């Protein structure tokens, strides 16, 4: 099973600042990585698929990069609604795993 | 616009069987796989498994021996049964649509299941 490790566990920033979140895979997953946002009391929402493609309706301030084992989610200028928890996810050989999450707080 | 509505019992006793169903609205039922995911404070998000309308399934090794996934194409519903639950199975269960590339691009509202 591929393990995804996210860092940092918690990131404290202010509105308008740039956020950089990391996800590292225990072995190469090419670009098969997704990023999700979860607000309290809500289901996760797909932000990025295949490492760098924004899902439908996702604002341009969200971007993803990386391949192999190291991936990054960047939020260029934080807005109030972006303070939430973010998860990375991979699918390998019909088994899906998630990272443990990064909590982005004000 | 796709909408997933899920329902099922929220309080179980140890050794009982968890049963949840998810209804699909506003989306093709045959073009996608349909998945279940559990979330708990201890283990975070855990993928349980997925099923297609033709009943092709894939299940996590962590759940495989206890999980049954089923689908009712005529009703546009899919279901999860998890046998022999323990307190460790307590969490919020989500149903989801598996879009192209294998990412969950639509989610149900979640069902809190407590085993006590």
mmCIF file of C-alpha atoms in Angstrom:
data_model
loop_
_atom_site.group_PDB
_atom_site.id
_atom_site.type_symbol
_atom_site.label_atom_id
_atom_site.label_comp_id
_atom_site.label_asym_id
_atom_site.label_seq_id
_atom_site.Cartn_x
_atom_site.Cartn_y
_atom_site.Cartn_z
ATOM 1 C CA UNK A 1 0.000 0.000 0.000
ATOM 2 C CA UNK A 2 1.284 3.427 -0.935
ATOM 3 C CA UNK A 3 1.551 5.835 2.000
ATOM 4 C CA UNK A 4 1.022 9.540 1.509
ATOM 5 C CA UNK A 5 2.669 11.885 4.015
ATOM 6 C CA UNK A 6 1.482 15.486 4.164
ATOM 7 C CA UNK A 7 3.328 18.415 5.665
ATOM 8 C CA UNK A 8 2.981 20.494 7.627
ATOM 9 C CA UNK A 9 0.206 19.106 9.806
ATOM 10 C CA UNK A 10 -0.961 22.647 10.527
ATOM 11 C CA UNK A 11 -0.223 25.826 8.597
ATOM 12 C CA UNK A 12 -1.035 29.221 10.090
ATOM 13 C CA UNK A 13 -1.324 32.083 7.607
ATOM 14 C CA UNK A 14 -3.314 35.260 7.006
ATOM 15 C CA UNK A 15 -5.728 36.174 4.219
ATOM 16 C CA UNK A 16 -3.846 37.378 1.169
ATOM 17 C CA UNK A 17 -0.789 35.245 1.881
ATOM 18 C CA UNK A 18 0.468 32.357 -0.216
ATOM 19 C CA UNK A 19 0.025 28.792 1.038
ATOM 20 C CA UNK A 20 2.231 25.879 0.053
ATOM 21 C CA UNK A 21 1.191 22.374 1.091
ATOM 22 C CA UNK A 22 3.241 19.250 0.510
ATOM 23 C CA UNK A 23 2.383 15.598 -0.124
ATOM 24 C CA UNK A 24 5.015 12.882 -0.423
ATOM 25 C CA UNK A 25 4.331 9.356 -1.671
ATOM 26 C CA UNK A 26 6.176 6.288 -0.361
ATOM 27 C CA UNK A 27 6.841 5.240 -3.949
ATOM 28 C CA UNK A 28 6.429 6.788 -7.368
ATOM 29 C CA UNK A 29 2.847 7.381 -8.474
ATOM 30 C CA UNK A 30 3.656 9.290 -11.674
ATOM 31 C CA UNK A 31 1.120 12.150 -11.682
ATOM 32 C CA UNK A 32 -1.818 10.176 -10.286
ATOM 33 C CA UNK A 33 -2.502 12.463 -7.341
ATOM 34 C CA UNK A 34 -5.549 14.421 -6.286
ATOM 35 C CA UNK A 35 -6.089 17.196 -3.762
ATOM 36 C CA UNK A 36 -9.268 17.720 -1.764
ATOM 37 C CA UNK A 37 -10.530 20.512 0.471
ATOM 38 C CA UNK A 38 -12.733 19.774 3.466
ATOM 39 C CA UNK A 39 -14.485 22.421 5.503
ATOM 40 C CA UNK A 40 -15.869 21.554 8.963
ATOM 41 C CA UNK A 41 -19.098 19.574 8.754
ATOM 42 C CA UNK A 42 -18.837 19.105 4.994
ATOM 43 C CA UNK A 43 -17.735 16.369 2.646
ATOM 44 C CA UNK A 44 -14.386 16.710 0.894
ATOM 45 C CA UNK A 45 -14.348 18.542 -2.442
ATOM 46 C CA UNK A 46 -12.046 17.673 -5.330
ATOM 47 C CA UNK A 47 -9.720 20.574 -6.155
ATOM 48 C CA UNK A 48 -6.951 19.108 -8.296
ATOM 49 C CA UNK A 49 -6.654 15.862 -10.250
ATOM 50 C CA UNK A 50 -3.680 14.274 -11.982
ATOM 51 C CA UNK A 51 -1.406 16.478 -9.879
ATOM 52 C CA UNK A 52 -1.962 19.733 -11.755
ATOM 53 C CA UNK A 53 -5.436 19.927 -13.300
ATOM 54 C CA UNK A 54 -8.090 22.023 -11.604
ATOM 55 C CA UNK A 55 -11.462 20.336 -11.175
ATOM 56 C CA UNK A 56 -14.598 21.974 -12.526
ATOM 57 C CA UNK A 57 -15.401 25.264 -10.842
ATOM 58 C CA UNK A 58 -12.184 25.523 -8.828
ATOM 59 C CA UNK A 59 -10.715 29.047 -8.724
ATOM 60 C CA UNK A 60 -7.441 29.773 -10.486
ATOM 61 C CA UNK A 61 -5.711 30.644 -7.205
ATOM 62 C CA UNK A 62 -5.463 26.891 -6.569
ATOM 63 C CA UNK A 63 -2.674 25.121 -8.410
ATOM 64 C CA UNK A 64 -0.937 21.783 -8.143
ATOM 65 C CA UNK A 65 2.453 20.546 -9.224
ATOM 66 C CA UNK A 66 4.802 17.622 -8.920
ATOM 67 C CA UNK A 67 5.282 14.087 -10.157
ATOM 68 C CA UNK A 68 6.817 10.866 -8.962
ATOM 69 C CA UNK A 69 6.866 11.120 -5.172
ATOM 70 C CA UNK A 70 6.717 14.848 -4.364
ATOM 71 C CA UNK A 71 3.678 17.029 -4.896
ATOM 72 C CA UNK A 72 2.620 20.534 -3.944
ATOM 73 C CA UNK A 73 -0.680 22.352 -3.639
ATOM 74 C CA UNK A 74 -0.355 26.119 -3.817
ATOM 75 C CA UNK A 75 -2.997 28.702 -2.986
ATOM 76 C CA UNK A 76 -1.690 31.955 -4.411
ATOM 77 C CA UNK A 77 -3.613 34.434 -2.267
ATOM 78 C CA UNK A 78 -5.666 33.089 0.600
ATOM 79 C CA UNK A 79 -9.288 34.043 0.962
ATOM 80 C CA UNK A 80 -11.377 33.526 4.084
ATOM 81 C CA UNK A 81 -13.150 30.457 2.689
ATOM 82 C CA UNK A 82 -9.825 28.703 1.995
ATOM 83 C CA UNK A 83 -9.127 28.061 5.671
ATOM 84 C CA UNK A 84 -9.954 24.364 5.855
ATOM 85 C CA UNK A 85 -8.245 20.971 5.851
ATOM 86 C CA UNK A 86 -6.596 19.663 2.690
ATOM 87 C CA UNK A 87 -5.983 16.041 1.758
ATOM 88 C CA UNK A 88 -4.018 14.388 -0.993
ATOM 89 C CA UNK A 89 -5.146 11.091 -2.511
ATOM 90 C CA UNK A 90 -3.696 8.492 -4.835
ATOM 91 C CA UNK A 91 -5.032 5.421 -6.614
ATOM 92 C CA UNK A 92 -2.689 2.541 -7.371
ATOM 93 C CA UNK A 93 -3.682 -0.919 -8.545
ATOM 94 C CA UNK A 94 -7.308 -0.336 -7.577
ATOM 95 C CA UNK A 95 -6.445 0.683 -4.020
ATOM 96 C CA UNK A 96 -6.933 4.255 -2.889
ATOM 97 C CA UNK A 97 -5.117 5.965 -0.026
ATOM 98 C CA UNK A 98 -5.313 9.441 1.471
ATOM 99 C CA UNK A 99 -2.792 11.563 3.296
ATOM 100 C CA UNK A 100 -3.471 12.512 6.891
ATOM 101 C CA UNK A 101 -4.297 16.104 6.004
ATOM 102 C CA UNK A 102 -2.958 19.619 6.458
ATOM 103 C CA UNK A 103 -5.075 21.995 8.477
ATOM 104 C CA UNK A 104 -4.844 25.533 7.151
ATOM 105 C CA UNK A 105 -5.774 27.987 9.900
ATOM 106 C CA UNK A 106 -5.983 31.738 10.199
ATOM 107 C CA UNK B 1 -26.066 18.776 -11.300
ATOM 108 C CA UNK B 2 -25.038 15.567 -9.605
ATOM 109 C CA UNK B 3 -26.394 14.932 -6.128
ATOM 110 C CA UNK B 4 -25.741 11.956 -3.890
ATOM 111 C CA UNK B 5 -28.138 11.330 -1.016
ATOM 112 C CA UNK B 6 -27.211 8.687 1.535
ATOM 113 C CA UNK B 7 -29.079 7.088 4.403
ATOM 114 C CA UNK B 8 -28.834 4.298 6.960
ATOM 115 C CA UNK B 9 -28.750 3.500 10.654
ATOM 116 C CA UNK B 10 -26.530 5.737 12.735
ATOM 117 C CA UNK B 11 -26.275 3.764 15.961
ATOM 118 C CA UNK B 12 -25.167 0.148 16.108
ATOM 119 C CA UNK B 13 -24.106 -2.320 18.764
ATOM 120 C CA UNK B 14 -20.860 -4.282 18.519
ATOM 121 C CA UNK B 15 -21.141 -7.339 16.230
ATOM 122 C CA UNK B 16 -24.051 -5.850 14.254
ATOM 123 C CA UNK B 17 -23.999 -5.095 10.527
ATOM 124 C CA UNK B 18 -23.712 -1.562 9.217
ATOM 125 C CA UNK B 19 -25.931 -0.893 6.227
ATOM 126 C CA UNK B 20 -25.892 2.307 4.161
ATOM 127 C CA UNK B 21 -27.420 3.196 0.800
ATOM 128 C CA UNK B 22 -26.659 6.053 -1.568
ATOM 129 C CA UNK B 23 -29.034 7.381 -4.209
ATOM 130 C CA UNK B 24 -27.688 9.036 -7.362
ATOM 131 C CA UNK B 25 -29.428 12.023 -8.937
ATOM 132 C CA UNK B 26 -28.514 14.200 -11.894
ATOM 133 C CA UNK B 27 -25.760 11.911 -13.169
ATOM 134 C CA UNK B 28 -25.329 8.957 -15.445
ATOM 135 C CA UNK B 29 -25.313 5.823 -13.314
ATOM 136 C CA UNK B 30 -23.570 3.601 -15.843
ATOM 137 C CA UNK B 31 -20.608 5.807 -16.757
ATOM 138 C CA UNK B 32 -19.000 5.826 -13.327
ATOM 139 C CA UNK B 33 -17.824 3.741 -10.432
ATOM 140 C CA UNK B 34 -19.314 4.449 -7.010
ATOM 141 C CA UNK B 35 -17.311 4.384 -3.807
ATOM 142 C CA UNK B 36 -17.503 4.433 -0.020
ATOM 143 C CA UNK B 37 -15.098 6.246 2.292
ATOM 144 C CA UNK B 38 -14.919 6.383 6.066
ATOM 145 C CA UNK B 39 -13.557 9.252 8.125
ATOM 146 C CA UNK B 40 -12.541 9.009 11.760
ATOM 147 C CA UNK B 41 -10.352 11.154 14.029
ATOM 148 C CA UNK B 42 -8.024 8.212 14.584
ATOM 149 C CA UNK B 43 -7.438 7.133 10.980
ATOM 150 C CA UNK B 44 -8.550 10.077 8.857
ATOM 151 C CA UNK B 45 -10.013 9.312 5.444
ATOM 152 C CA UNK B 46 -10.085 5.601 4.572
ATOM 153 C CA UNK B 47 -11.245 4.265 1.233
ATOM 154 C CA UNK B 48 -13.486 1.228 1.692
ATOM 155 C CA UNK B 49 -14.182 0.190 -1.873
ATOM 156 C CA UNK B 50 -16.041 0.872 -5.094
ATOM 157 C CA UNK B 51 -18.520 -0.752 -7.463
ATOM 158 C CA UNK B 52 -19.727 -0.299 -11.022
ATOM 159 C CA UNK B 53 -23.231 -0.755 -12.404
ATOM 160 C CA UNK B 54 -22.081 -4.138 -13.746
ATOM 161 C CA UNK B 55 -21.071 -5.092 -10.180
ATOM 162 C CA UNK B 56 -17.334 -4.963 -10.783
ATOM 163 C CA UNK B 57 -15.907 -4.265 -7.333
ATOM 164 C CA UNK B 58 -12.664 -3.346 -5.675
ATOM 165 C CA UNK B 59 -12.260 -3.298 -1.906
ATOM 166 C CA UNK B 60 -9.577 -2.110 0.467
ATOM 167 C CA UNK B 61 -7.583 -4.952 2.037
ATOM 168 C CA UNK B 62 -8.392 -3.371 5.402
ATOM 169 C CA UNK B 63 -12.109 -3.982 4.932
ATOM 170 C CA UNK B 64 -12.269 -6.749 2.369
ATOM 171 C CA UNK B 65 -13.278 -9.627 4.642
ATOM 172 C CA UNK B 66 -16.196 -7.708 6.193
ATOM 173 C CA UNK B 67 -17.531 -5.607 3.315
ATOM 174 C CA UNK B 68 -20.235 -6.279 0.778
ATOM 175 C CA UNK B 69 -20.907 -3.733 -1.956
ATOM 176 C CA UNK B 70 -24.041 -3.908 -4.054
ATOM 177 C CA UNK B 71 -25.816 -1.883 -6.705
ATOM 178 C CA UNK B 72 -29.417 -1.510 -7.843
ATOM 179 C CA UNK B 73 -29.236 -0.051 -11.311
ATOM 180 C CA UNK B 74 -33.002 0.292 -11.717
ATOM 181 C CA UNK B 75 -33.207 2.459 -8.589
ATOM 182 C CA UNK B 76 -29.897 4.232 -9.253
ATOM 183 C CA UNK B 77 -28.662 3.252 -5.808
ATOM 184 C CA UNK B 78 -25.606 1.553 -4.389
ATOM 185 C CA UNK B 79 -25.102 0.108 -0.927
ATOM 186 C CA UNK B 80 -22.525 -0.786 1.692
ATOM 187 C CA UNK B 81 -22.757 -3.536 4.270
ATOM 188 C CA UNK B 82 -20.034 -3.868 6.908
ATOM 189 C CA UNK B 83 -20.311 -6.917 9.139
ATOM 190 C CA UNK B 84 -19.231 -7.453 12.731
ATOM 191 C CA UNK B 85 -18.715 -3.809 13.592
ATOM 192 C CA UNK B 86 -16.735 -2.734 16.651
ATOM 193 C CA UNK B 87 -16.183 0.615 18.322
ATOM 194 C CA UNK B 88 -13.229 1.104 15.962
ATOM 195 C CA UNK B 89 -15.695 1.343 13.062
ATOM 196 C CA UNK B 90 -17.246 4.517 14.468
ATOM 197 C CA UNK B 91 -16.956 7.378 12.031
ATOM 198 C CA UNK B 92 -18.556 9.347 9.244
ATOM 199 C CA UNK B 93 -19.230 7.307 6.122
ATOM 200 C CA UNK B 94 -19.394 9.016 2.737
ATOM 201 C CA UNK B 95 -20.591 7.737 -0.608
ATOM 202 C CA UNK B 96 -18.985 9.257 -3.687
ATOM 203 C CA UNK B 97 -18.817 9.185 -7.471
ATOM 204 C CA UNK B 98 -15.533 8.101 -9.014
ATOM 205 C CA UNK B 99 -14.886 10.329 -11.981
ATOM 206 C CA UNK B 100 -12.418 9.993 -14.818
ATOM 207 C CA UNK B 101 -8.949 9.214 -13.595
ATOM 208 C CA UNK B 102 -10.244 7.647 -10.429
ATOM 209 C CA UNK B 103 -10.922 10.693 -8.288
ATOM 210 C CA UNK B 104 -14.020 11.191 -6.144
ATOM 211 C CA UNK B 105 -15.627 14.175 -7.849
ATOM 212 C CA UNK B 106 -18.997 14.176 -6.085
ATOM 213 C CA UNK B 107 -19.809 13.214 -2.513
ATOM 214 C CA UNK B 108 -22.798 12.425 -0.369
ATOM 215 C CA UNK B 109 -23.473 14.423 2.750
ATOM 216 C CA UNK B 110 -21.982 11.814 5.085
ATOM 217 C CA UNK B 111 -23.587 9.602 7.729
ATOM 218 C CA UNK B 112 -22.267 9.478 11.274
ATOM 219 C CA UNK B 113 -22.223 5.875 12.445
ATOM 220 C CA UNK B 114 -21.588 5.204 16.114
ATOM 221 C CA UNK B 115 -20.881 1.723 17.434
ATOM 222 C CA UNK B 116 -21.590 1.486 21.141
#
